[in-house]
Amino acid sequence: MKKTIFSLLLLTATFFSYGQKELSSDYSYAVSEPYQVYDSPKKYYFSDGNQILSIKPWKKSVVLQKFDVGTLNLISAKEYEDFPDNYVVEGMKQLQDKYYLFYSSWSGKQTEHEQLFYREINFGTGEFMGEAVKLIDIDGRLAGTFASTAGVSVPFAFGFGVTDKFDFLTSLDESKILVQYRRKPEVKNDKESYDIIGTEVFDKSLNKLWSNEYTMPYTERRMDVEDLAVDSGGNGYILAKVFHDDSNKDKKKRKDEEANYHMELFRLSKGSSEIEKTKIDLGDKFINGISLFESYEGYMICSGFYTNGLNNELHNADGLYTFKITKEGKLVDEKSYEIPLEVLNQYVKNRTKKRNERKDEDGKAEFEHMKLRNLVISDDGSLLLIGEQTFLVVHRTPKRTYVTYHNNDILVSKIDASGNLAWMRKIPKRQIGQPKMGEVYDTSKTYKGGMSYSYFNANGNHYIVFLDNVKNIDLELDQIPALHSDGNGGYLTSYKINDSTGSFSKGSILDTREVTDKMEVYQFSNNRIVKTAEDQFVLEVYKKQKEDVLIKVDIK
């Protein structure tokens, strides 16, 4: 059942807005009229440049909203209540000009079938196109994440249930989508159980191209999946960390001279029930994180961070690496790039600088808790890698135990088309947050809330945008940034990095506590930002009184 809540004709000559402001000469912003808020643990945003489509699932309904980018006017809002009682939203994907909402539904104990459905959305009308279509029907239970909104939860766990049962991966050209699932193990002992992974590949119209189930070559105890990918030919890939024994996985002992694991690439292809395996070996460098990306040239690119030897912590980074994987599964063009001491010593305490200098003499200086977040492949073959310092801290007191999540400095590195390091820049950031009771965090189990960052590129520049403490507006290179506490206001800040030279500048876009003279906004999240043009993005925020607003930011 569909309920049309609001609909209007675009007023092309009139712009209703709270006004336009400018804190920096590089940015200006405009704010829309407020409109009715719709609660949803996870919200999706898409834009064709002229309009914005938002999808907001919640409990027994899904709301589709359309907005005009030019005026920021709400065009329409439609609520659909024809979803099954036990539906669980699994994801939302764009495949070229098509938009699909995926949800799962468990058939019950009598039949025990896990079913995946999709509903296509017409972007132009902002409506679902017809009824739900069953895409996958599996006899038996799938592994997932048990969750409850009564406490710390995961996306779309409305009440009690299992979510995150399906992974959705799209090719670089958005012509293929791979849906992957894992059967619930029959043997509870992970030293004896082998995962069974299901892989189904579809074209952009969701016509099935091929499917298969694979029994993994190692036990659950001996293998961790690091990343998944699909190429434009419809081949699936799994990057796995493979452990050498059943001990404490990648924990190392002081006397260990080599890591207790190595990396392998599994290739899954149509017409073959066998897994093609390729061992990934970086010599004396130990991989502490790895991600897989498809390039425009048709090969896959692996990238991540490494540590030098076992004298250093395996979750830290001495440098970054890249290599290519040919269609035949061979590793070529292996490159590594050490993080310079002068980069490590930016925005840190003097005692940290001295410690890094002592460690550097033995080749042990490193960037702590670094994780690869983005890899951007340019048309000229150059790469931009963005890593973020992220970790959690467990606090124990006599009365309670709690966890704080930290998203700190950002490392941005450019590798030119010849494979040389063009430049490397450290962006200072200190963010701390703690999920509230019932608050949703992402499936990486790292709470983000309003923390972390968004990335854009425009007019030959790269932009890193995040919420920061107002005290950091005039931060100097030798100063340590003040801590930003998630949920306590903040300035939306942008670092502009020139692609050719790596030179950067900083600008403040807006103050969330005074977006207009009479308006403070809340519930900022990088997941609620959508790029609408080469030099423009729009974010949705809450203004209280059960109303949201859109903020359009223009990059000059």
XYZ file of C-alpha atoms in Angstrom:
556
model
C 0.000 0.000 0.000
C 1.325 3.427 -0.937
C 0.433 6.674 0.778
C 1.273 9.945 -0.966
C 2.127 12.293 1.856
C 3.189 15.382 -0.021
C 3.509 16.429 -3.638
C 3.975 19.782 -5.372
C 4.949 21.322 -8.662
C 8.430 22.812 -8.871
C 8.430 26.574 -8.645
C 11.193 27.276 -11.106
C 11.278 31.017 -10.538
C 11.150 31.092 -6.734
C 13.790 29.802 -4.305
C 12.476 29.155 -0.806
C 15.417 29.083 1.563
C 16.554 30.269 4.942
C 19.323 32.068 3.097
C 22.862 31.672 1.940
C 25.986 32.061 4.081
C 29.720 32.016 3.604
C 32.402 31.302 6.220
C 35.203 30.701 3.745
C 35.917 32.153 0.320
C 36.139 28.591 -1.040
C 32.622 27.554 0.029
C 29.099 28.888 0.332
C 25.926 27.138 1.411
C 22.152 27.470 1.286
C 19.530 25.901 3.556
C 16.142 24.547 2.524
C 12.783 25.099 4.134
C 12.189 22.476 6.874
C 10.107 19.385 6.116
C 8.752 16.404 8.037
C 11.363 14.036 9.469
C 11.143 10.256 8.949
C 13.032 8.043 11.357
C 15.325 5.384 9.916
C 18.485 3.733 11.263
C 20.104 3.971 7.828
C 19.223 6.369 5.037
C 20.273 6.191 1.383
C 20.819 9.140 -0.972
C 21.255 9.288 -4.761
C 21.408 12.168 -7.238
C 21.260 12.596 -11.009
C 22.505 16.188 -10.723
C 19.053 17.751 -10.942
C 17.189 15.842 -8.248
C 17.919 13.854 -5.090
C 16.286 10.555 -4.172
C 16.311 9.444 -0.524
C 15.210 6.038 0.782
C 14.309 5.655 4.457
C 13.301 2.175 5.685
C 11.798 1.855 9.149
C 9.993 -1.037 10.840
C 7.014 -1.870 8.582
C 7.354 0.887 5.985
C 9.716 2.561 3.545
C 9.577 6.261 2.641
C 10.825 7.552 -0.728
C 11.505 11.286 -1.005
C 12.399 13.434 -4.015
C 14.086 16.844 -3.830
C 15.007 19.447 -6.420
C 18.732 20.294 -6.258
C 18.338 23.815 -7.602
C 15.668 25.003 -5.160
C 16.098 22.350 -2.429
C 12.302 22.010 -2.494
C 10.698 18.724 -1.497
C 8.999 17.405 -4.644
C 7.272 14.359 -3.183
C 7.256 11.895 -0.281
C 5.662 8.488 -0.606
C 5.313 5.896 2.135
C 4.952 2.164 1.373
C 3.545 -0.192 3.981
C 3.258 -3.377 1.898
C 6.366 -5.095 3.280
C 6.181 -8.392 5.191
C 6.216 -8.236 8.987
C 9.602 -9.948 9.246
C 11.377 -8.057 6.490
C 14.987 -6.986 7.048
C 16.565 -4.414 4.724
C 19.854 -5.808 3.398
C 21.048 -3.007 1.149
C 20.425 -0.420 -1.554
C 22.335 -0.395 -4.857
C 22.521 1.680 -8.020
C 23.364 -0.179 -11.237
C 23.872 2.484 -13.896
C 20.375 3.971 -14.343
C 18.594 1.432 -12.123
C 17.955 1.600 -8.371
C 17.186 -1.434 -6.206
C 16.199 -1.903 -2.577
C 17.036 -5.402 -1.269
C 15.424 -7.061 1.726
C 15.363 -10.554 3.186
C 12.516 -12.546 4.697
C 12.720 -15.768 6.705
C 9.956 -18.254 5.793
C 9.706 -19.716 9.308
C 10.628 -22.919 11.119
C 8.240 -25.098 9.138
C 9.873 -24.564 5.743
C 13.165 -22.878 6.771
C 13.896 -20.913 3.613
C 15.905 -17.696 3.492
C 14.605 -15.447 0.735
C 16.043 -12.317 -0.803
C 13.706 -9.879 -2.570
C 14.220 -6.638 -4.450
C 12.056 -3.692 -5.354
C 13.086 -1.406 -8.196
C 12.656 2.345 -7.837
C 11.773 4.697 -10.675
C 14.083 7.652 -10.035
C 11.994 10.012 -12.168
C 8.749 9.461 -10.279
C 10.231 8.569 -6.887
C 8.085 5.438 -6.711
C 8.548 1.692 -6.497
C 8.001 -0.042 -9.820
C 5.496 -2.820 -9.230
C 5.633 -5.541 -6.605
C 8.600 -7.145 -4.885
C 10.516 -9.767 -6.868
C 12.135 -12.813 -5.276
C 15.779 -12.908 -6.335
C 17.226 -15.762 -4.257
C 15.564 -18.623 -2.366
C 17.827 -20.717 -0.132
C 16.855 -23.913 1.630
C 18.305 -23.557 5.126
C 19.654 -20.893 7.459
C 22.269 -18.266 6.702
C 24.883 -16.799 8.987
C 24.479 -13.167 9.900
C 24.516 -10.844 12.870
C 22.022 -11.302 15.683
C 20.876 -7.922 16.817
C 18.422 -6.091 19.029
C 17.464 -2.444 19.081
C 17.148 -2.766 22.838
C 20.913 -2.238 23.076
C 23.803 -1.519 20.761
C 22.530 -2.688 17.405
C 23.292 -3.037 13.738
C 21.422 -1.599 10.735
C 17.768 -2.565 10.242
C 17.462 -4.850 13.265
C 13.853 -3.955 14.017
C 13.317 -5.842 17.266
C 15.183 -9.141 17.377
C 16.527 -10.902 14.326
C 19.439 -11.637 12.073
C 20.722 -9.089 9.583
C 23.762 -8.698 7.310
C 23.037 -12.048 5.676
C 23.934 -10.850 2.176
C 26.844 -8.869 0.721
C 26.259 -6.804 -2.434
C 29.198 -5.933 -4.683
C 29.036 -3.999 -7.949
C 31.568 -3.854 -10.761
C 33.345 -0.624 -11.639
C 31.061 0.011 -14.644
C 27.958 -0.949 -12.594
C 27.011 -3.568 -15.195
C 27.289 -6.515 -12.778
C 26.267 -7.183 -9.197
C 27.458 -10.077 -7.079
C 25.329 -11.255 -4.154
C 27.163 -13.367 -1.625
C 25.985 -15.226 1.462
C 27.355 -17.698 4.003
C 25.449 -20.742 5.182
C 25.082 -21.161 8.918
C 27.728 -23.722 9.953
C 26.427 -27.135 10.956
C 29.504 -27.717 13.130
C 29.914 -25.144 15.919
C 33.612 -25.854 16.433
C 35.467 -23.406 14.164
C 38.507 -25.707 14.127
C 36.429 -28.311 12.276
C 33.882 -26.236 10.360
C 34.398 -25.150 6.726
C 32.399 -22.151 5.522
C 30.079 -22.643 2.559
C 29.904 -19.422 0.557
C 27.147 -18.828 -1.989
C 27.850 -16.573 -4.968
C 25.216 -15.342 -7.434
C 26.028 -12.871 -10.218
C 23.444 -10.751 -12.079
C 23.441 -8.110 -14.800
C 22.147 -4.583 -14.208
C 18.544 -5.734 -14.819
C 19.061 -8.493 -12.226
C 18.998 -11.312 -14.760
C 21.030 -14.148 -13.292
C 24.318 -14.829 -15.116
C 25.609 -17.648 -12.910
C 25.596 -19.002 -9.368
C 27.480 -21.542 -7.282
C 28.213 -22.539 -3.715
C 31.838 -23.013 -2.673
C 33.244 -24.870 0.290
C 36.176 -22.820 1.551
C 39.587 -24.564 1.434
C 40.370 -23.750 5.082
C 38.473 -24.070 8.355
C 36.772 -21.064 9.921
C 39.585 -20.908 12.467
C 42.239 -20.810 9.743
C 40.639 -18.142 7.516
C 39.286 -14.588 7.767
C 37.695 -12.818 4.795
C 39.326 -9.400 4.298
C 37.523 -8.081 1.212
C 35.213 -9.051 -1.659
C 34.905 -7.783 -5.233
C 33.366 -8.465 -8.652
C 34.775 -7.387 -12.012
C 32.971 -6.223 -15.143
C 33.249 -9.746 -16.566
C 31.184 -11.138 -13.701
C 34.071 -12.897 -11.906
C 34.013 -12.894 -8.110
C 37.000 -12.385 -5.803
C 37.640 -13.099 -2.130
C 40.690 -11.772 -0.309
C 41.439 -13.963 2.704
C 43.879 -13.975 5.588
C 44.995 -17.599 5.984
C 46.486 -18.669 9.332
C 49.179 -21.312 9.630
C 47.800 -23.024 12.737
C 44.895 -22.929 15.207
C 46.564 -20.603 17.707
C 45.473 -17.053 18.524
C 45.263 -16.101 14.879
C 47.388 -13.018 14.123
C 48.535 -12.568 17.712
C 52.297 -12.862 17.783
C 54.688 -14.000 20.448
C 57.904 -12.161 21.212
C 60.048 -14.981 19.844
C 58.131 -15.240 16.580
C 60.251 -14.421 13.543
C 57.463 -14.478 10.978
C 53.751 -13.719 10.869
C 51.331 -16.519 11.650
C 49.396 -15.878 8.455
C 49.600 -15.056 4.774
C 47.151 -13.568 2.268
C 45.434 -15.417 -0.558
C 43.186 -14.325 -3.395
C 40.311 -16.645 -4.349
C 38.873 -16.232 -7.853
C 35.324 -17.484 -8.545
C 34.300 -17.866 -12.187
C 31.288 -18.914 -14.223
C 31.339 -22.546 -15.286
C 33.905 -23.608 -12.690
C 33.163 -25.181 -9.319
C 36.831 -24.871 -8.335
C 38.381 -21.926 -6.501
C 41.462 -20.472 -8.184
C 43.932 -19.548 -5.419
C 46.817 -17.078 -5.600
C 49.163 -16.566 -2.650
C 50.071 -12.943 -1.937
C 53.646 -12.511 -0.724
C 55.307 -9.176 0.086
C 58.557 -10.701 1.314
C 59.602 -9.295 4.686
C 56.627 -6.900 4.779
C 53.569 -8.021 6.710
C 50.154 -6.951 5.473
C 47.959 -5.394 8.142
C 45.074 -4.489 5.878
C 44.155 -5.213 2.285
C 41.446 -4.072 -0.125
C 40.571 -5.023 -3.673
C 39.487 -2.678 -6.477
C 38.770 -3.018 -10.187
C 40.693 -0.723 -12.552
C 39.579 0.839 -15.833
C 42.177 -1.290 -17.639
C 40.437 -4.503 -16.605
C 42.808 -5.796 -13.942
C 42.260 -5.821 -10.182
C 44.303 -3.642 -7.830
C 45.202 -4.720 -4.307
C 46.264 -2.083 -1.834
C 46.686 -1.532 1.879
C 49.211 -0.911 4.616
C 52.150 -2.985 5.783
C 54.494 -3.208 8.756
C 58.217 -3.979 8.625
C 58.886 -7.259 10.373
C 57.453 -8.514 13.625
C 59.230 -5.985 15.813
C 56.336 -3.648 15.105
C 52.636 -4.056 15.868
C 50.738 -5.745 13.052
C 47.826 -3.274 13.241
C 50.154 -0.289 12.653
C 51.617 0.956 9.372
C 55.196 1.548 8.228
C 54.020 2.210 4.695
C 51.523 1.396 1.990
C 51.678 -0.990 -0.953
C 49.917 -1.687 -4.246
C 50.021 -4.454 -6.826
C 47.945 -5.583 -9.777
C 46.288 -8.926 -10.469
C 45.965 -9.956 -14.107
C 42.964 -11.827 -15.490
C 45.085 -14.970 -15.266
C 45.524 -14.450 -11.524
C 49.192 -13.343 -11.604
C 50.579 -10.631 -9.309
C 52.436 -7.858 -11.160
C 53.735 -4.324 -10.548
C 54.289 -4.736 -6.814
C 55.160 -1.396 -5.192
C 55.668 -0.237 -1.602
C 55.993 3.277 -0.199
C 57.353 4.039 3.265
C 55.709 6.744 5.371
C 58.397 9.428 5.963
C 59.380 10.401 9.485
C 58.478 14.039 8.823
C 54.894 12.963 8.062
C 54.667 10.808 11.192
C 55.898 13.702 13.348
C 53.249 16.181 12.248
C 50.548 17.110 14.799
C 51.983 14.959 17.614
C 53.473 15.668 21.038
C 57.210 16.351 21.395
C 57.730 13.117 23.307
C 56.057 11.220 20.447
C 58.390 12.936 17.970
C 61.438 11.892 19.981
C 60.150 8.327 20.267
C 59.555 8.190 16.508
C 63.087 9.502 15.882
C 64.576 6.774 18.070
C 62.435 4.114 16.413
C 63.296 5.402 12.936
C 66.962 4.597 13.495
C 65.981 0.919 13.689
C 63.292 1.167 11.006
C 60.500 0.867 13.582
C 58.727 4.230 13.339
C 55.119 3.637 12.322
C 51.644 5.120 11.946
C 49.433 3.593 14.618
C 46.011 2.049 13.884
C 45.945 2.979 10.205
C 43.213 1.550 7.938
C 42.655 2.084 4.203
C 39.294 3.786 3.614
C 39.331 4.873 -0.054
C 41.218 4.105 -3.242
C 40.440 6.469 -6.128
C 41.509 5.439 -9.625
C 41.917 8.344 -12.061
C 41.515 8.199 -15.820
C 45.264 8.776 -16.288
C 46.085 5.648 -14.254
C 47.175 7.444 -11.073
C 45.917 6.314 -7.667
C 44.809 8.220 -4.579
C 44.852 6.257 -1.328
C 43.158 7.567 1.816
C 43.762 5.936 5.186
C 42.308 6.836 8.562
C 43.613 6.252 12.053
C 40.781 4.382 13.774
C 40.622 2.334 16.952
C 38.569 1.699 20.088
C 39.478 1.935 23.756
C 37.883 -0.181 26.497
C 37.399 1.726 29.762
C 36.903 -0.198 32.985
C 35.708 1.455 36.190
C 34.436 -0.041 39.448
C 30.863 0.685 38.334
C 30.872 -0.087 34.609
C 32.802 -0.977 31.496
C 32.341 1.047 28.336
C 33.974 1.608 24.953
C 34.971 4.809 23.170
C 35.608 4.917 19.418
C 38.311 7.102 17.896
C 38.685 8.428 14.344
C 41.880 10.463 14.162
C 44.435 11.568 11.556
C 43.979 10.954 7.833
C 46.817 9.987 5.465
C 46.332 10.948 1.796
C 48.833 9.610 -0.766
C 49.027 9.957 -4.530
C 50.791 7.416 -6.751
C 51.320 8.613 -10.306
C 50.662 6.582 -13.453
C 54.295 5.402 -13.499
C 53.964 3.923 -10.020
C 55.969 6.622 -8.242
C 54.876 8.310 -5.019
C 53.897 11.833 -6.073
C 53.102 13.162 -2.597
C 51.847 12.144 0.850
C 49.888 14.407 3.204
C 48.735 14.038 6.799
C 45.406 15.667 7.706
C 45.048 16.402 11.447
C 41.873 15.180 13.125
C 40.870 14.018 16.622
C 37.357 12.601 17.046
C 35.862 10.559 19.865
C 32.401 9.021 20.139
C 30.339 6.530 22.054
C 27.150 4.840 20.792
C 24.071 5.573 22.843
C 21.646 2.889 23.937
C 19.855 1.601 20.858
C 22.026 3.594 18.445
C 23.037 1.955 15.182
C 26.616 1.564 14.061
C 27.930 0.102 10.840
C 28.722 -3.545 10.182
C 32.465 -3.034 10.527
C 31.731 -2.837 14.275
C 33.438 0.560 14.349
C 31.029 3.205 15.565
C 31.071 6.284 13.347
C 28.060 8.451 14.153
C 29.087 11.919 12.977
C 32.768 11.004 12.893
C 35.158 9.968 10.089
C 35.088 11.958 6.810
C 33.670 12.333 3.302
C 35.755 12.547 0.132
C 35.080 14.551 -3.046
C 37.126 15.562 -6.061
C 36.437 18.647 -8.129
C 38.321 20.926 -10.522
C 41.688 19.215 -10.068
C 41.477 19.153 -6.273
C 40.679 16.566 -3.606
C 38.430 17.485 -0.676
C 38.404 15.817 2.747
C 35.323 16.960 4.684
C 34.615 16.214 8.354
C 33.132 17.656 11.542
C 35.770 19.281 13.739
C 36.250 21.221 16.962
C 35.889 24.986 16.532
C 39.253 25.417 18.303
C 41.003 23.914 15.258
C 39.967 26.608 12.784
C 43.426 28.240 12.776
C 45.488 25.126 13.533
C 49.173 25.383 12.606
C 51.293 22.525 11.244
C 53.117 22.063 14.555
C 49.971 22.138 16.696
C 47.980 19.155 17.963
C 44.274 19.406 17.090
C 41.736 19.796 19.879
C 39.436 16.815 20.417
C 36.002 16.852 18.773
C 33.356 14.947 20.752
C 30.686 13.380 18.555
C 27.213 14.800 19.082
C 28.424 18.116 20.523
C 28.118 20.508 17.607
C 31.207 21.275 15.572
C 32.421 23.003 12.430
C 32.067 21.258 9.074
C 35.658 21.555 7.876
C 37.272 20.862 4.516
C 40.883 20.270 3.469
C 41.501 21.090 -0.191
C 44.470 19.214 -1.722
C 45.817 20.080 -5.173
C 46.093 16.909 -7.259
C 49.257 17.952 -9.083
C 51.346 19.401 -6.249
C 49.827 17.999 -3.054
C 49.664 21.497 -1.567
C 46.662 21.943 0.684
C 44.569 24.560 2.398
C 41.866 24.471 5.034
C 38.435 26.055 5.106
C 35.431 26.102 7.451
C 32.141 25.448 5.664
C 29.541 25.906 8.400
C 28.916 25.873 12.135
C 26.310 23.232 13.050
C 25.281 25.316 16.060
C 24.489 28.340 13.913
C 23.672 27.268 10.377
C 21.411 30.305 10.185
C 20.849 33.040 12.748
C 18.107 31.003 14.410
C 18.936 27.408 13.526
C 21.136 24.718 15.086
C 21.270 21.309 13.381
C 21.833 17.815 14.725
C 22.452 14.187 13.685
C 25.234 15.008 11.257
C 26.545 11.923 9.467
C 28.854 11.477 6.487
C 26.407 8.821 5.290
C 23.836 11.562 4.765
C 25.919 13.473 2.200
C 25.370 13.137 -1.552
C 27.434 14.682 -4.333
C 25.148 16.525 -6.745
C 27.630 18.136 -9.141
C 31.348 18.377 -9.859
C 31.654 21.226 -7.348
C 28.636 20.713 -5.108
C 27.245 18.403 -2.445
C 24.105 18.282 -0.314
C 23.641 16.988 3.236
C 20.510 16.282 5.236
C 20.384 17.097 8.958
C 17.822 17.257 11.753
C 16.712 20.638 13.126
C 14.402 19.342 15.899
C 10.628 19.954 16.048
C 10.373 16.724 14.013
C 11.823 18.443 10.938
C 14.825 17.900 8.639
C 16.525 20.385 6.320
C 18.850 20.105 3.334
C 22.083 22.102 3.177
C 23.627 22.634 -0.260
C 27.360 23.400 -0.273
C 28.982 24.973 -3.342
C 32.745 24.582 -3.822
C 34.225 27.633 -5.563
